[in-house]
Every structure is written in C-alpha cells, then in structure tokens.
Amino acid sequence: REEKQLELTLEALISQVADLKNSLVSFIYKLENEYDRLTWPSVLDSFALLSGQLNTLNKVLKHEKTPLLRNQVIIPLVLSPDRDEEIMRQTEGRVPVFSHEVVPDHLRTKPDPEVEEQEKQLITDAARISPDVAQKQIQSLNKMCSNLLEKISKEERESESGGLRQNKQTFNPADTNALVAAVAFGKGLSNRRPPGSGGSVQSGQPGAGGIIAGASGMQQVPMSGAPAQQQPMMAGVQMAQAGQPGK
C-alpha cells in the first residue's frame, strides 16, 4: 500500500513539475523573443500562472496522504560512463550519462553541508529575536526603504525638470528669421509713403540740397527757396513735400 501511495504521489508531482516547466519555458521564450511587444499585463499573467502552479505543487507535497519523501532513500543500481539513451529521453537531453560524477548532484535529497549549516544558523538567530524586537526592526527597515524611495523619486523629478529647462526654447525661430531678413534684405518692409504736411525740407543752410535716404540708387535733389518750416523726420529719412513726385 505504501509503495502504491508513493507511486501515485510521484506521478502527481511529475505532472505538476512538467506543467511548471512548460510555463517557465514559455515565459522565458517571451522574454527572449517577444520583449519588444511584451506588455506588463502579460508579464503579470505569466507570474500569476507560475505562482498558482507552485502553490498547487506545495499543496501536493503537504497533503496528508503524501508520504514523507525525505525518508525515502534513492540508491543508484548501475553507474556507467557510457551514453544512456533512456536517460537522455527521460531528462530531455540534459543528462547524457549516469556516472559517479553526476549522481551526487541529481540524487541529492539534502543541500550542501555548508548551506545546511548556514540555514540552521539563520533559524537559530531568528528564534532568539523576540516579537517586539522583530517588529521594531521591521519598522526601521520600512522607514529606511521609504526614505530611499523618496530620495530616488526626488532625484528623478529634479533630473526631469532640469531636462525640461534645458530643452525649453526661449525664442521664436520664425520671428528671428523674419527680423534678420527685414534688416539684411528689407523683406516685408512697406514702401508706401506716410502722409505728411505741406512744405519743403529744411536744410542746415538756405539753398542746401536735401537728401532722401532709405533706398538704394536715389539721387540727391536740390531744394532751394523753401520756407523755414520743420518737417517730420523718421529714422533719418527727410520726408518730401506732400504732392511732390517721389525721388
């Protein structure tokens, strides 16, 4: 009866481990080949599937009808350095031979002595701590983690704001180009004459010639016998008498 129960338990464990292995293979394939289109909800679904399968495996191990596997001793009957096709098939090509080199690793039911000693030491240290001291240590660790997360978030916000300040544009390129084109080539400037009052241009001396500036190729025009009347001046350009043909 015990052998039958052990056989059924091993079959259930093999089935659960196979499902878990297939899920891991599928998840690793997604990470390696579909990382460019992999979404976070899909990753969470894969983690949830793996967690559920691990919980099911633990339930099988902790079931009341499951015999204590730690009390079972596995003894290799045949060790050979030659290639074994049956072992290759059962292990899906991971173990080609069943020799004295691989048996201690594959048939080990306990961890390494060093690891087992460290685990015992950790369990002993944890048992010495009272619940109040453990709670204080948990609160202190949570506080340190919160401060660290706050500092990291602050650094991220400062770096983002600094990048925005550096990338912020302080001028309008279109306005700058229009201003340069207007100053260098006169592009966009109006050539209409503004309305002015009657009278001629007053020069420094009577009979002196007034110069109409502001356009290339303009000739000097003599203005004589004009009354002493001031005319409006704009940007160094003397305005001609209203009604007089433009020069």
mmCIF file of C-alpha atoms in Angstrom:
data_model
loop_
_atom_site.group_PDB
_atom_site.id
_atom_site.type_symbol
_atom_site.label_atom_id
_atom_site.label_comp_id
_atom_site.label_asym_id
_atom_site.label_seq_id
_atom_site.Cartn_x
_atom_site.Cartn_y
_atom_site.Cartn_z
ATOM 1 C CA ARG A 1 0.000 0.000 0.000
ATOM 2 C CA GLU A 2 2.795 2.424 0.832
ATOM 3 C CA GLU A 3 4.509 1.668 -2.453
ATOM 4 C CA LYS A 4 1.265 2.311 -4.330
ATOM 5 C CA GLN A 5 0.750 5.587 -2.499
ATOM 6 C CA LEU A 6 4.326 6.617 -3.225
ATOM 7 C CA GLU A 7 3.882 5.793 -6.898
ATOM 8 C CA LEU A 8 0.719 7.875 -7.148
ATOM 9 C CA THR A 9 2.407 10.762 -5.366
ATOM 10 C CA LEU A 10 5.380 10.660 -7.701
ATOM 11 C CA GLU A 11 3.088 10.652 -10.739
ATOM 12 C CA ALA A 12 1.239 13.716 -9.412
ATOM 13 C CA LEU A 13 4.495 15.509 -8.660
ATOM 14 C CA ILE A 14 5.906 14.705 -12.101
ATOM 15 C CA SER A 15 2.750 16.067 -13.733
ATOM 16 C CA GLN A 16 2.842 19.264 -11.668
ATOM 17 C CA VAL A 17 6.549 19.799 -12.306
ATOM 18 C CA ALA A 18 6.046 19.247 -16.057
ATOM 19 C CA ASP A 19 3.321 21.918 -16.147
ATOM 20 C CA LEU A 20 5.545 24.278 -14.195
ATOM 21 C CA LYS A 21 8.450 23.633 -16.532
ATOM 22 C CA ASN A 22 6.326 24.306 -19.612
ATOM 23 C CA SER A 23 5.133 27.596 -18.133
ATOM 24 C CA LEU A 24 8.721 28.630 -17.378
ATOM 25 C CA VAL A 25 9.850 27.724 -20.890
ATOM 26 C CA SER A 26 7.004 29.751 -22.391
ATOM 27 C CA PHE A 27 7.749 32.752 -20.193
ATOM 28 C CA ILE A 28 11.480 32.665 -20.951
ATOM 29 C CA TYR A 29 10.702 32.413 -24.675
ATOM 30 C CA LYS A 30 8.545 35.543 -24.412
ATOM 31 C CA LEU A 31 11.285 37.442 -22.607
ATOM 32 C CA GLU A 32 13.942 36.468 -25.135
ATOM 33 C CA ASN A 33 11.990 36.730 -28.403
ATOM 34 C CA GLU A 34 8.945 38.949 -27.796
ATOM 35 C CA TYR A 35 10.417 41.585 -25.492
ATOM 36 C CA ASP A 36 9.731 44.394 -27.992
ATOM 37 C CA ARG A 37 5.953 43.830 -27.925
ATOM 38 C CA LEU A 38 5.631 42.329 -24.446
ATOM 39 C CA THR A 39 3.216 44.213 -22.182
ATOM 40 C CA TRP A 40 3.216 44.456 -18.414
ATOM 41 C CA PRO A 41 -0.237 42.792 -18.019
ATOM 42 C CA SER A 42 1.086 39.810 -19.977
ATOM 43 C CA VAL A 43 4.096 39.559 -17.639
ATOM 44 C CA LEU A 44 1.791 39.708 -14.625
ATOM 45 C CA ASP A 45 -0.355 36.937 -16.100
ATOM 46 C CA SER A 46 2.724 34.743 -16.533
ATOM 47 C CA PHE A 47 3.793 35.402 -12.943
ATOM 48 C CA ALA A 48 0.284 34.615 -11.690
ATOM 49 C CA LEU A 49 0.304 31.312 -13.606
ATOM 50 C CA LEU A 50 3.693 30.330 -12.164
ATOM 51 C CA SER A 51 2.604 31.294 -8.649
ATOM 52 C CA GLY A 52 -0.562 29.212 -8.921
ATOM 53 C CA GLN A 53 1.347 26.177 -10.155
ATOM 54 C CA LEU A 54 3.894 26.489 -7.328
ATOM 55 C CA ASN A 55 1.068 26.683 -4.782
ATOM 56 C CA THR A 56 -0.516 23.567 -6.260
ATOM 57 C CA LEU A 57 2.808 21.749 -6.071
ATOM 58 C CA ASN A 58 3.207 22.726 -2.417
ATOM 59 C CA LYS A 59 -0.315 21.529 -1.661
ATOM 60 C CA VAL A 60 0.523 18.138 -3.151
ATOM 61 C CA LEU A 61 3.677 17.913 -1.036
ATOM 62 C CA LYS A 62 1.833 18.938 2.147
ATOM 63 C CA HIS A 63 -1.161 16.693 1.584
ATOM 64 C CA GLU A 64 -1.903 14.285 4.403
ATOM 65 C CA LYS A 65 -1.814 11.286 2.065
ATOM 66 C CA THR A 66 1.578 12.232 0.648
ATOM 67 C CA PRO A 67 4.324 10.131 2.227
ATOM 68 C CA LEU A 68 7.384 11.868 3.639
ATOM 69 C CA LEU A 69 9.746 11.913 0.710
ATOM 70 C CA ARG A 70 12.660 12.883 2.924
ATOM 71 C CA ASN A 71 12.501 9.437 4.481
ATOM 72 C CA GLN A 72 12.966 7.782 1.103
ATOM 73 C CA VAL A 73 16.497 6.800 0.150
ATOM 74 C CA ILE A 74 17.480 6.548 -3.529
ATOM 75 C CA ILE A 75 20.333 4.190 -4.295
ATOM 76 C CA PRO A 76 21.770 4.013 -7.846
ATOM 77 C CA LEU A 77 21.896 0.432 -9.070
ATOM 78 C CA VAL A 78 24.024 0.964 -12.179
ATOM 79 C CA LEU A 79 26.669 3.593 -12.868
ATOM 80 C CA SER A 80 28.216 3.766 -16.306
ATOM 81 C CA PRO A 81 30.381 6.342 -18.117
ATOM 82 C CA ASP A 82 28.736 5.357 -21.419
ATOM 83 C CA ARG A 83 25.949 7.293 -23.063
ATOM 84 C CA ASP A 84 22.477 6.128 -21.990
ATOM 85 C CA GLU A 85 19.693 6.818 -24.491
ATOM 86 C CA GLU A 86 16.923 6.040 -21.990
ATOM 87 C CA ILE A 87 18.249 8.625 -19.531
ATOM 88 C CA MET A 88 18.619 11.088 -22.398
ATOM 89 C CA ARG A 89 14.959 10.599 -23.254
ATOM 90 C CA GLN A 90 13.705 10.893 -19.680
ATOM 91 C CA THR A 91 15.776 14.010 -18.958
ATOM 92 C CA GLU A 92 15.073 15.584 -22.382
ATOM 93 C CA GLY A 93 18.742 15.537 -23.298
ATOM 94 C CA ARG A 94 20.048 17.207 -20.137
ATOM 95 C CA VAL A 95 21.803 14.123 -18.681
ATOM 96 C CA PRO A 96 23.607 12.038 -21.307
ATOM 97 C CA VAL A 97 25.351 9.659 -18.873
ATOM 98 C CA PHE A 98 24.640 8.405 -15.367
ATOM 99 C CA SER A 99 28.105 8.203 -13.870
ATOM 100 C CA HIS A 100 29.672 8.781 -10.478
ATOM 101 C CA GLU A 101 30.177 12.462 -11.358
ATOM 102 C CA VAL A 102 26.509 13.357 -11.842
ATOM 103 C CA VAL A 103 24.900 11.028 -9.280
ATOM 104 C CA PRO A 104 25.753 13.189 -6.194
ATOM 105 C CA ASP A 105 24.124 16.202 -7.822
ATOM 106 C CA HIS A 106 20.995 14.579 -9.268
ATOM 107 C CA LEU A 107 20.185 12.221 -6.398
ATOM 108 C CA ARG A 108 20.918 14.591 -3.549
ATOM 109 C CA THR A 109 17.978 14.925 -1.167
ATOM 110 C CA LYS A 110 19.641 17.467 1.130
ATOM 111 C CA PRO A 111 21.509 20.684 0.437
ATOM 112 C CA ASP A 112 25.265 21.004 0.681
ATOM 113 C CA PRO A 113 26.649 20.737 4.212
ATOM 114 C CA GLU A 114 27.787 24.374 4.135
ATOM 115 C CA VAL A 115 24.352 25.573 3.008
ATOM 116 C CA GLU A 116 22.618 23.396 5.580
ATOM 117 C CA GLU A 117 24.838 24.788 8.341
ATOM 118 C CA GLN A 118 24.096 28.384 7.294
ATOM 119 C CA GLU A 119 20.364 27.646 7.199
ATOM 120 C CA LYS A 120 20.475 26.224 10.714
ATOM 121 C CA GLN A 121 22.368 29.278 11.934
ATOM 122 C CA LEU A 122 19.778 31.625 10.423
ATOM 123 C CA ILE A 123 16.932 29.667 12.017
ATOM 124 C CA THR A 124 18.674 29.814 15.403
ATOM 125 C CA ASP A 125 19.274 33.576 15.142
ATOM 126 C CA ALA A 126 15.665 34.176 14.119
ATOM 127 C CA ALA A 127 14.378 32.176 17.090
ATOM 128 C CA ARG A 128 16.367 34.343 19.532
ATOM 129 C CA ILE A 129 14.633 37.556 18.461
ATOM 130 C CA SER A 130 11.521 38.475 20.436
ATOM 131 C CA PRO A 131 8.369 39.611 18.580
ATOM 132 C CA ASP A 132 8.743 43.209 19.838
ATOM 133 C CA VAL A 133 12.338 43.469 18.648
ATOM 134 C CA ALA A 134 11.397 41.907 15.313
ATOM 135 C CA GLN A 135 8.562 44.416 14.891
ATOM 136 C CA LYS A 136 10.920 47.321 15.635
ATOM 137 C CA GLN A 137 13.422 46.016 13.115
ATOM 138 C CA ILE A 138 10.671 45.674 10.515
ATOM 139 C CA GLN A 139 9.525 49.249 11.122
ATOM 140 C CA SER A 140 13.106 50.535 10.916
ATOM 141 C CA LEU A 141 13.684 48.675 7.641
ATOM 142 C CA ASN A 142 10.414 50.002 6.199
ATOM 143 C CA LYS A 143 11.395 53.541 7.185
ATOM 144 C CA MET A 144 14.805 53.195 5.514
ATOM 145 C CA CYS A 145 13.176 51.843 2.370
ATOM 146 C CA SER A 146 10.640 54.696 2.332
ATOM 147 C CA ASN A 147 13.399 57.316 2.701
ATOM 148 C CA LEU A 148 15.400 55.683 -0.052
ATOM 149 C CA LEU A 149 12.400 55.597 -2.399
ATOM 150 C CA GLU A 150 11.649 59.236 -1.623
ATOM 151 C CA LYS A 151 15.224 60.263 -2.442
ATOM 152 C CA ILE A 152 15.128 58.302 -5.684
ATOM 153 C CA SER A 153 11.817 59.903 -6.678
ATOM 154 C CA LYS A 154 13.182 63.367 -5.844
ATOM 155 C CA GLU A 155 16.269 62.775 -7.984
ATOM 156 C CA GLU A 156 14.097 61.614 -10.875
ATOM 157 C CA ARG A 157 11.848 64.683 -10.605
ATOM 158 C CA GLU A 158 14.848 67.038 -10.476
ATOM 159 C CA SER A 159 16.501 65.372 -13.448
ATOM 160 C CA GLU A 160 13.261 65.553 -15.448
ATOM 161 C CA SER A 161 12.710 69.230 -14.575
ATOM 162 C CA GLY A 162 16.341 70.044 -15.418
ATOM 163 C CA GLY A 163 15.983 68.357 -18.773
ATOM 164 C CA LEU A 164 12.814 70.311 -19.479
ATOM 165 C CA ARG A 165 14.548 73.588 -18.585
ATOM 166 C CA GLN A 166 17.453 72.789 -20.874
ATOM 167 C CA ASN A 167 15.203 71.803 -23.743
ATOM 168 C CA LYS A 168 12.801 74.745 -23.328
ATOM 169 C CA GLN A 169 13.079 77.197 -26.253
ATOM 170 C CA THR A 170 13.475 80.850 -25.294
ATOM 171 C CA PHE A 171 12.909 82.385 -28.731
ATOM 172 C CA ASN A 172 10.762 82.016 -31.787
ATOM 173 C CA PRO A 173 12.831 80.955 -34.832
ATOM 174 C CA ALA A 174 10.242 82.334 -37.250
ATOM 175 C CA ASP A 175 10.372 85.799 -35.673
ATOM 176 C CA THR A 176 14.174 85.735 -35.660
ATOM 177 C CA ASN A 177 14.374 84.790 -39.340
ATOM 178 C CA ALA A 178 11.820 87.458 -40.258
ATOM 179 C CA LEU A 179 13.804 90.116 -38.349
ATOM 180 C CA VAL A 180 17.106 89.120 -39.989
ATOM 181 C CA ALA A 181 15.503 89.122 -43.447
ATOM 182 C CA ALA A 182 13.986 92.559 -42.830
ATOM 183 C CA VAL A 183 17.275 94.094 -41.641
ATOM 184 C CA ALA A 184 19.521 92.470 -44.245
ATOM 185 C CA PHE A 185 17.292 92.424 -47.330
ATOM 186 C CA GLY A 186 14.333 94.659 -46.493
ATOM 187 C CA LYS A 187 11.965 91.750 -46.810
ATOM 188 C CA GLY A 188 8.456 92.521 -45.639
ATOM 189 C CA LEU A 189 9.001 96.286 -45.287
ATOM 190 C CA SER A 190 6.321 98.571 -46.729
ATOM 191 C CA ASN A 191 7.398 101.078 -49.428
ATOM 192 C CA ARG A 192 4.335 103.304 -49.114
ATOM 193 C CA ARG A 193 4.908 106.991 -48.252
ATOM 194 C CA PRO A 194 3.329 108.071 -44.985
ATOM 195 C CA PRO A 195 1.022 111.114 -45.122
ATOM 196 C CA GLY A 196 2.842 114.374 -44.299
ATOM 197 C CA SER A 197 2.126 118.080 -44.077
ATOM 198 C CA GLY A 198 2.919 120.516 -46.882
ATOM 199 C CA GLY A 199 6.221 122.337 -47.188
ATOM 200 C CA SER A 200 9.715 121.573 -48.268
ATOM 201 C CA VAL A 201 12.603 120.074 -46.368
ATOM 202 C CA GLN A 202 14.543 122.473 -44.179
ATOM 203 C CA SER A 203 18.280 122.027 -44.512
ATOM 204 C CA GLY A 204 21.130 123.485 -42.464
ATOM 205 C CA GLN A 205 21.791 126.394 -44.865
ATOM 206 C CA PRO A 206 19.483 128.058 -47.388
ATOM 207 C CA GLY A 207 19.862 126.503 -50.776
ATOM 208 C CA ALA A 208 21.410 123.315 -49.399
ATOM 209 C CA GLY A 209 20.330 120.101 -51.025
ATOM 210 C CA GLY A 210 18.121 117.684 -49.132
ATOM 211 C CA ILE A 211 18.845 114.001 -49.449
ATOM 212 C CA ILE A 212 16.064 111.472 -49.493
ATOM 213 C CA ALA A 213 17.641 108.377 -47.942
ATOM 214 C CA GLY A 214 16.418 104.887 -47.218
ATOM 215 C CA ALA A 215 16.564 103.411 -50.705
ATOM 216 C CA SER A 216 19.497 102.488 -52.877
ATOM 217 C CA GLY A 217 20.092 104.313 -56.155
ATOM 218 C CA MET A 218 18.372 107.541 -55.055
ATOM 219 C CA GLN A 219 19.928 110.785 -56.332
ATOM 220 C CA GLN A 220 20.484 114.000 -54.453
ATOM 221 C CA VAL A 221 17.716 116.517 -55.142
ATOM 222 C CA PRO A 222 18.438 120.273 -54.710
ATOM 223 C CA MET A 223 15.799 122.127 -52.746
ATOM 224 C CA SER A 224 16.055 125.957 -52.882
ATOM 225 C CA GLY A 225 13.850 128.836 -51.873
ATOM 226 C CA ALA A 226 11.885 126.766 -49.379
ATOM 227 C CA PRO A 227 10.346 128.397 -46.341
ATOM 228 C CA ALA A 228 11.820 127.703 -42.965
ATOM 229 C CA GLN A 229 9.376 125.053 -41.836
ATOM 230 C CA GLN A 230 10.340 121.914 -39.994
ATOM 231 C CA GLN A 231 9.231 118.619 -41.498
ATOM 232 C CA PRO A 232 8.803 115.365 -39.637
ATOM 233 C CA MET A 233 11.884 113.160 -39.527
ATOM 234 C CA MET A 234 11.633 109.389 -39.263
ATOM 235 C CA ALA A 235 14.676 107.120 -38.954
ATOM 236 C CA GLY A 236 16.988 109.685 -40.583
ATOM 237 C CA VAL A 237 14.830 109.986 -43.690
ATOM 238 C CA GLN A 238 13.712 113.515 -44.660
ATOM 239 C CA MET A 239 10.146 113.487 -45.826
ATOM 240 C CA ALA A 240 9.442 115.342 -49.093
ATOM 241 C CA GLN A 241 6.702 117.913 -49.577
ATOM 242 C CA ALA A 242 3.255 116.474 -49.900
ATOM 243 C CA GLY A 243 2.185 116.228 -53.506
ATOM 244 C CA GLN A 244 5.766 116.399 -54.819
ATOM 245 C CA PRO A 245 6.770 113.470 -57.009
ATOM 246 C CA GLY A 246 8.897 110.864 -55.201
ATOM 247 C CA LYS A 247 12.583 110.781 -55.988
#
